[in-house]
Short mmCIF file of C-alpha atoms and ligand atoms in Angstrom, two decimals:
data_model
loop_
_atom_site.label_atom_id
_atom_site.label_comp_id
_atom_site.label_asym_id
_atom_site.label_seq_id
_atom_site.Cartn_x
_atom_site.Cartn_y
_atom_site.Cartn_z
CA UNK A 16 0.00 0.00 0.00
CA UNK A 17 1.30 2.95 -1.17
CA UNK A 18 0.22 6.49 0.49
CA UNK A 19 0.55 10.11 0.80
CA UNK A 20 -0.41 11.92 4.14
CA UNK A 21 -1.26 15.59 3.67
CA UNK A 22 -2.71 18.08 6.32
CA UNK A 23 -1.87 21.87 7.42
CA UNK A 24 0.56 22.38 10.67
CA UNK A 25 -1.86 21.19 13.96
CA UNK A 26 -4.24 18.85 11.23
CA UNK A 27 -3.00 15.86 13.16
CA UNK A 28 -0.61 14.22 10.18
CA UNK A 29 2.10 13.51 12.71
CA UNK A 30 -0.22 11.25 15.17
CA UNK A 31 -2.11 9.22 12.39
CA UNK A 32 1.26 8.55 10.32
CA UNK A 33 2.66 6.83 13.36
CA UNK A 34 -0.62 4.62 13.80
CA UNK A 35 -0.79 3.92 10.22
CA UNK A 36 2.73 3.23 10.03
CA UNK A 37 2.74 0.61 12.66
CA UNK A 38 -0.67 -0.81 11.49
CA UNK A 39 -0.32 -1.76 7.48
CA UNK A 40 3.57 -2.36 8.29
CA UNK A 41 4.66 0.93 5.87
CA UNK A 42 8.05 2.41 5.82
CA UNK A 43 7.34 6.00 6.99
CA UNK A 44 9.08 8.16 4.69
CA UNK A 45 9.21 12.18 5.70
CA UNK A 46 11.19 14.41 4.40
CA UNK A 47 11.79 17.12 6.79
CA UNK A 48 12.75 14.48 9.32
CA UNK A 49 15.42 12.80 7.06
CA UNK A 50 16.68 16.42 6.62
CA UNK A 51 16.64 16.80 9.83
CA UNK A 52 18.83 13.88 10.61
CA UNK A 53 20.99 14.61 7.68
CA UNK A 54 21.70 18.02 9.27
CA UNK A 55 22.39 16.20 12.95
CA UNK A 56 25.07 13.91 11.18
CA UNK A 57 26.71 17.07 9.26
CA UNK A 58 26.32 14.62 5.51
CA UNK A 59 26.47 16.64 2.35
CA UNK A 60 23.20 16.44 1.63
CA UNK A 61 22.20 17.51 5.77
CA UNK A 62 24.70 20.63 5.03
CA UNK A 63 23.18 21.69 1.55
CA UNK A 64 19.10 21.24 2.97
CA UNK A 65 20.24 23.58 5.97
CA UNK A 66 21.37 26.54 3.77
CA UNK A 67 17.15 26.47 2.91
CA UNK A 68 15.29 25.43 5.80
CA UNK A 69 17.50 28.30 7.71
CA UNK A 70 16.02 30.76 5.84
CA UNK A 71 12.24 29.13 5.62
CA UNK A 72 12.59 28.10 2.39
CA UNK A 73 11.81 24.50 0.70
CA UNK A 74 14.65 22.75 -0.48
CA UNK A 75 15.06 22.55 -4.32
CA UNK A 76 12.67 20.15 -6.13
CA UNK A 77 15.58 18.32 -7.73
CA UNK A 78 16.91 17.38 -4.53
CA UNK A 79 14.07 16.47 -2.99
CA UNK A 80 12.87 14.39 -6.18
CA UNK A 81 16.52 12.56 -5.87
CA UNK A 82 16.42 11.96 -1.94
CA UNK A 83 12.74 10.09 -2.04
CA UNK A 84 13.47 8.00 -5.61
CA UNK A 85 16.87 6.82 -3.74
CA UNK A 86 15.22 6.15 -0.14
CA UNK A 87 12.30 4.45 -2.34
CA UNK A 88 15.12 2.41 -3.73
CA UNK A 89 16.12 1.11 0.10
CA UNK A 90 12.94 0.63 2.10
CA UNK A 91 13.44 -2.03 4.82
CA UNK A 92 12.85 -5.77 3.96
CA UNK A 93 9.40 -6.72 5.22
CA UNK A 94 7.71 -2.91 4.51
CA UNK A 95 4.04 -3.42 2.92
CA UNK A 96 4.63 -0.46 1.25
CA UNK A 97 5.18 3.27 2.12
CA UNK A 98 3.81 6.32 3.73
CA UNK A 99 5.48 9.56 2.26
CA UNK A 100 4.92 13.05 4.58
CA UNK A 101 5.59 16.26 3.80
CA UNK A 102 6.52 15.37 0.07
CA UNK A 103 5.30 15.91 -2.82
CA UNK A 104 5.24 19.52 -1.42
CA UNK A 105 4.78 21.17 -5.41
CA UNK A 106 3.36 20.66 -8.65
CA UNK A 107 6.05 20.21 -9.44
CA UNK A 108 7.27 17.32 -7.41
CA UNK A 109 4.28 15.97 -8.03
CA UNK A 110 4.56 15.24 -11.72
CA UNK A 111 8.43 14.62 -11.11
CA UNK A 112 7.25 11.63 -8.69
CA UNK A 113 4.51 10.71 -10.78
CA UNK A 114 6.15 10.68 -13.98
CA UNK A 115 9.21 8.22 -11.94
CA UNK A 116 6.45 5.84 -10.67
CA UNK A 117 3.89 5.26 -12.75
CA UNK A 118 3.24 2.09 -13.27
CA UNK A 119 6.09 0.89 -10.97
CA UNK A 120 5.24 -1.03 -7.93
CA UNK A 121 6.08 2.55 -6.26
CA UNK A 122 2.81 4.44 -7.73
CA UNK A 123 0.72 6.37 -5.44
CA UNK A 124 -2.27 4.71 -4.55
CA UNK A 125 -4.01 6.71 -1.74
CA UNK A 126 -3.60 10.65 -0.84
CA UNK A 127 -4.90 10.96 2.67
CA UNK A 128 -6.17 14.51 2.95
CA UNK A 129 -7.08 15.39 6.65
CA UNK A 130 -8.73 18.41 6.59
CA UNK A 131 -9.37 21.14 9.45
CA UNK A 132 -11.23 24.24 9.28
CA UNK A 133 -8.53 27.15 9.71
CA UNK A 134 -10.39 28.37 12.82
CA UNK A 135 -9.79 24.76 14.75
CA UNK A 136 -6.33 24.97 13.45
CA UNK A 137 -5.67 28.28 14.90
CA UNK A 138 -7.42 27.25 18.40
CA UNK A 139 -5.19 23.91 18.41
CA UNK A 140 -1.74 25.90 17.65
CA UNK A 141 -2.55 28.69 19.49
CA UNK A 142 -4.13 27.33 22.26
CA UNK A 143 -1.18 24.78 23.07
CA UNK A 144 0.54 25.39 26.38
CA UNK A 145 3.42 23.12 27.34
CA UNK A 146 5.01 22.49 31.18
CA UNK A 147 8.74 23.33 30.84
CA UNK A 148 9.78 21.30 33.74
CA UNK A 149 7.42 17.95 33.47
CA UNK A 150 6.88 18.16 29.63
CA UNK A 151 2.76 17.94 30.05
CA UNK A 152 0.68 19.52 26.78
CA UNK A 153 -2.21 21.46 27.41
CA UNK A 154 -4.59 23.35 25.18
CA UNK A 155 -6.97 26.47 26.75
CA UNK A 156 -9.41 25.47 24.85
CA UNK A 157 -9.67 21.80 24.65
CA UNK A 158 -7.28 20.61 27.83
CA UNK A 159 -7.50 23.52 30.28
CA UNK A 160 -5.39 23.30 33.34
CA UNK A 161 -7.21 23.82 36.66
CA UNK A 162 -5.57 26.82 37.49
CA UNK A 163 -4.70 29.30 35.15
CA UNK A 164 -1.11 28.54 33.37
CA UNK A 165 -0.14 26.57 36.10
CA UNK A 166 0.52 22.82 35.58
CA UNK A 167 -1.65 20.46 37.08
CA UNK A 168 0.55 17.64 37.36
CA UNK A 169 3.89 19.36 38.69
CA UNK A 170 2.37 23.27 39.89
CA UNK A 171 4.92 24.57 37.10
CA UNK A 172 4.36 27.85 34.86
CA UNK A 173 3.42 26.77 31.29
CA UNK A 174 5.24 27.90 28.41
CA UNK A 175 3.98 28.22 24.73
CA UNK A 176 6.44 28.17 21.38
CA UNK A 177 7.47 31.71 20.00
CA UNK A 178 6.81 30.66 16.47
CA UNK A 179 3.07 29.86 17.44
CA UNK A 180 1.95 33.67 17.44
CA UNK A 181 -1.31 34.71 15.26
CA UNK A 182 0.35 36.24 12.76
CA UNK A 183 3.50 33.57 11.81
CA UNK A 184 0.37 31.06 12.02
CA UNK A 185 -1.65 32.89 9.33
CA UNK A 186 1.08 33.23 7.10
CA UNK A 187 2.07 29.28 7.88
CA UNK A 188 -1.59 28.34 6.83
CA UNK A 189 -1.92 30.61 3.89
CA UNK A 190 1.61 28.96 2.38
CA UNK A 191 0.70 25.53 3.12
CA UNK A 192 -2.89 26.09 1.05
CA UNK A 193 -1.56 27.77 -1.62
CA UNK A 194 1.36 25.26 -2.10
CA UNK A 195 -0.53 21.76 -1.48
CA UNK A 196 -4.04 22.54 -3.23
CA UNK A 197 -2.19 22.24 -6.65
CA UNK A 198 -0.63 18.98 -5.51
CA UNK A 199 -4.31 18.37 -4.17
CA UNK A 200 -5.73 18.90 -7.42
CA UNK A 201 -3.43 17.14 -9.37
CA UNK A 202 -4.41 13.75 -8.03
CA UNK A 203 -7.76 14.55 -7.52
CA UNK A 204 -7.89 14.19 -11.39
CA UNK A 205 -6.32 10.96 -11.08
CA UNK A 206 -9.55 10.31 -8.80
CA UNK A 207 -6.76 9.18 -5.69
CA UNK A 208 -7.66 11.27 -3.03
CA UNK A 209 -9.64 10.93 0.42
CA UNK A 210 -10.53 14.21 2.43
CA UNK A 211 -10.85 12.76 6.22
CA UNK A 212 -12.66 14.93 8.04
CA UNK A 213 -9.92 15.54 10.64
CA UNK A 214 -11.91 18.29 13.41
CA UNK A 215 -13.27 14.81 15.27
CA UNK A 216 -11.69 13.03 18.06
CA UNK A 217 -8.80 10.13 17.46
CA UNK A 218 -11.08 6.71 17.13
CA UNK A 219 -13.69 8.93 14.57
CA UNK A 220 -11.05 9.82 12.21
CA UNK A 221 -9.07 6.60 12.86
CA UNK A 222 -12.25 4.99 11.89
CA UNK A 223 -12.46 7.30 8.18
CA UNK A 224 -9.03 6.29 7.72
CA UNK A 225 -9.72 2.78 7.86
CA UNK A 226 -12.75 2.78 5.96
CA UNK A 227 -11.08 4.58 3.33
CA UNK A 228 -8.13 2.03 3.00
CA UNK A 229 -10.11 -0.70 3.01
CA UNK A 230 -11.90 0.38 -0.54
P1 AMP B 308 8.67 19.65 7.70
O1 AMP B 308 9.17 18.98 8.91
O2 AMP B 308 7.91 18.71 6.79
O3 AMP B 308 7.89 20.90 7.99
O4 AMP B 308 9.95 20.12 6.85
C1 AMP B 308 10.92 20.98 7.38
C2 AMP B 308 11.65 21.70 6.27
O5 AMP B 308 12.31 20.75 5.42
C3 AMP B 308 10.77 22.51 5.34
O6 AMP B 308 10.50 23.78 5.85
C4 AMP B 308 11.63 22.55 4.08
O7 AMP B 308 12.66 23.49 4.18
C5 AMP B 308 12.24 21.17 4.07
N1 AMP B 308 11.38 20.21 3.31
C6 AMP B 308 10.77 19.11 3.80
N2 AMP B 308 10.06 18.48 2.85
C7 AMP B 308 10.25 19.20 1.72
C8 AMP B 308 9.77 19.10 0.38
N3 AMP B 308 8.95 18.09 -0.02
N4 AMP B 308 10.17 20.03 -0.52
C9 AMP B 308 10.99 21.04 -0.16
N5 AMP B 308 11.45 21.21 1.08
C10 AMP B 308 11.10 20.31 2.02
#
C-alpha cells in the first residue's frame, strides 16, 4: 500500500502517520525528518538542505525528487509499502514523482487529505501550552489546566512556542494552502484522493481512515 499523508501544521498528520505506520507495516518516509537527521550527522546532503530550511525556504525540487526516488530504492525488507509526509510539497514534485512511478510497484495509490477548518487549526496551535519542567501539553481550549497557566501535574508555569503567534500562524496556513491545493488537485484528477474529516476526536477519524483504505 502505497500512500501520501497531507494536512496543514496542527491537522493531526504527525499522530495518524505513526498509527498507520505501525498498522499496514509501511516504511514512513518524511522528508523534513530525514533532513533533519541529515543536518544532525553534518552529511552533504544535511549541510546543503540547511542553507534552505534556515532561511524558511523548501529545499530545491531536484533534490528532494533525488532523496525520495533513492530512499524508495532502500525501504526495509518486510515494509508493505510506504507512507510519504511532507513530500510531494509542489506541482512540481508531483509530476516529477509521478512521472518516476507510474506504473512501478512505487505508484501512489491513496492521498490521505485530513482536513481542518482554519479556525480549529488556529485554536489547536494557538491554544497549546506546554510544562517546561514535566513536559505535560495542554490546550486552553480543549485541555484547560485547573488553574490558570499553572501545571496540574507538577504546579509549574506553562510555556507556549514563540513561532506559534497569530500572525506567523496565518502566514504558515496561507503557504501551506496555496502550495498543497495544486498537488491536491493534481491527483484529484487521477480520482486518488480521500478528504478525512480531521476536526473529530482520534477513534472517529481513525475509523475514516480505515474505511477509506479498506476500498
Ligand atoms: P517539515 O518537517 O515537513 O515541515 O519540513 C521541514 C523543512 O524541510 C521545510 O521547511 C523545508 O525546508 C524542508 N522540506 C521538507 N520536505 C520538503 C519538500 N517536499 N520540498 C521542499 N522542502 C522540504
Amino acid at each position: 500500500m502505497n500512500l501520501l499523508i497531507m494536512g496543514a501544521p496542527g491537522s493531526g498528520k504527525g499522530t495518524f502517520s505513526s498509527r498507520l505506520k505501525d498498522n499496514y507495516k509501511l516504511a514512513h518516509i518524511s522528508t523534513g525528518d530525514i533532513f533533519r537527521k541529515n543536518i544532525k550527522e553534518n552529511t552533504a546532503l544535511g549541510q546543503e538542505a540547511k542553507s534552505y530550511m534556515d532561511k524558511g525556504l523548501l529545499v530545491p525540487d531536484d533534490l528532494v525528487n533525488r532523496l525520495v526516488l533513492d530512499t524508495l530504492q532502500n525501504l526495509p525488507d518486510g515494509a508493505a509499502g510506504y507512507l510519504l509526509d511532507g513530500y510531494p510539497r509542489t506541482l512540481e514534485q508531483a509530476k516529477a514523482f509521478d512521472e518516476a512511478t507510474k506504473g512501478t510497484a512505487n505508484e501512489v495509490e491513496t492521498v490521505l487529505y485530513m482536513d481542518v477548518p482554519h479556525e480549529v487549526l488556529n485554536k489547536r496551535i494557538l491554544g497549546r501550552r506546554t510544562c517546561p519542567k514535566c513536559g505535560e501539553i495542554y490546550n486552553i481550549y480543549f485541555k484547560p489546566t485547573k488553574e490558570e497557566n499553572i501545571c496540574d501535574s507538577c504546579g509549574n508555569e506553562l510555556s507556549y512556542r514563540a513561532d506559534d503567534n497569530e500572525e506567523s500562524l496565518k502566514t504558515r496556513l496561507h503557504e501551506y494552502d496555496s502550495m498543497t491545493q495544486p498537488v491536491i488537485d493534481f491527483y484529484a484528477a487521477q480520482d486518488k484522493v480521500t478528504t478525512i474529516d480531521a476536526d473529530n476526536d482520534f477513534e472517529t477519524i481513525w475509523d475514516q481512515i480505515q474505511k477509506a483504505l479498506a476500498k
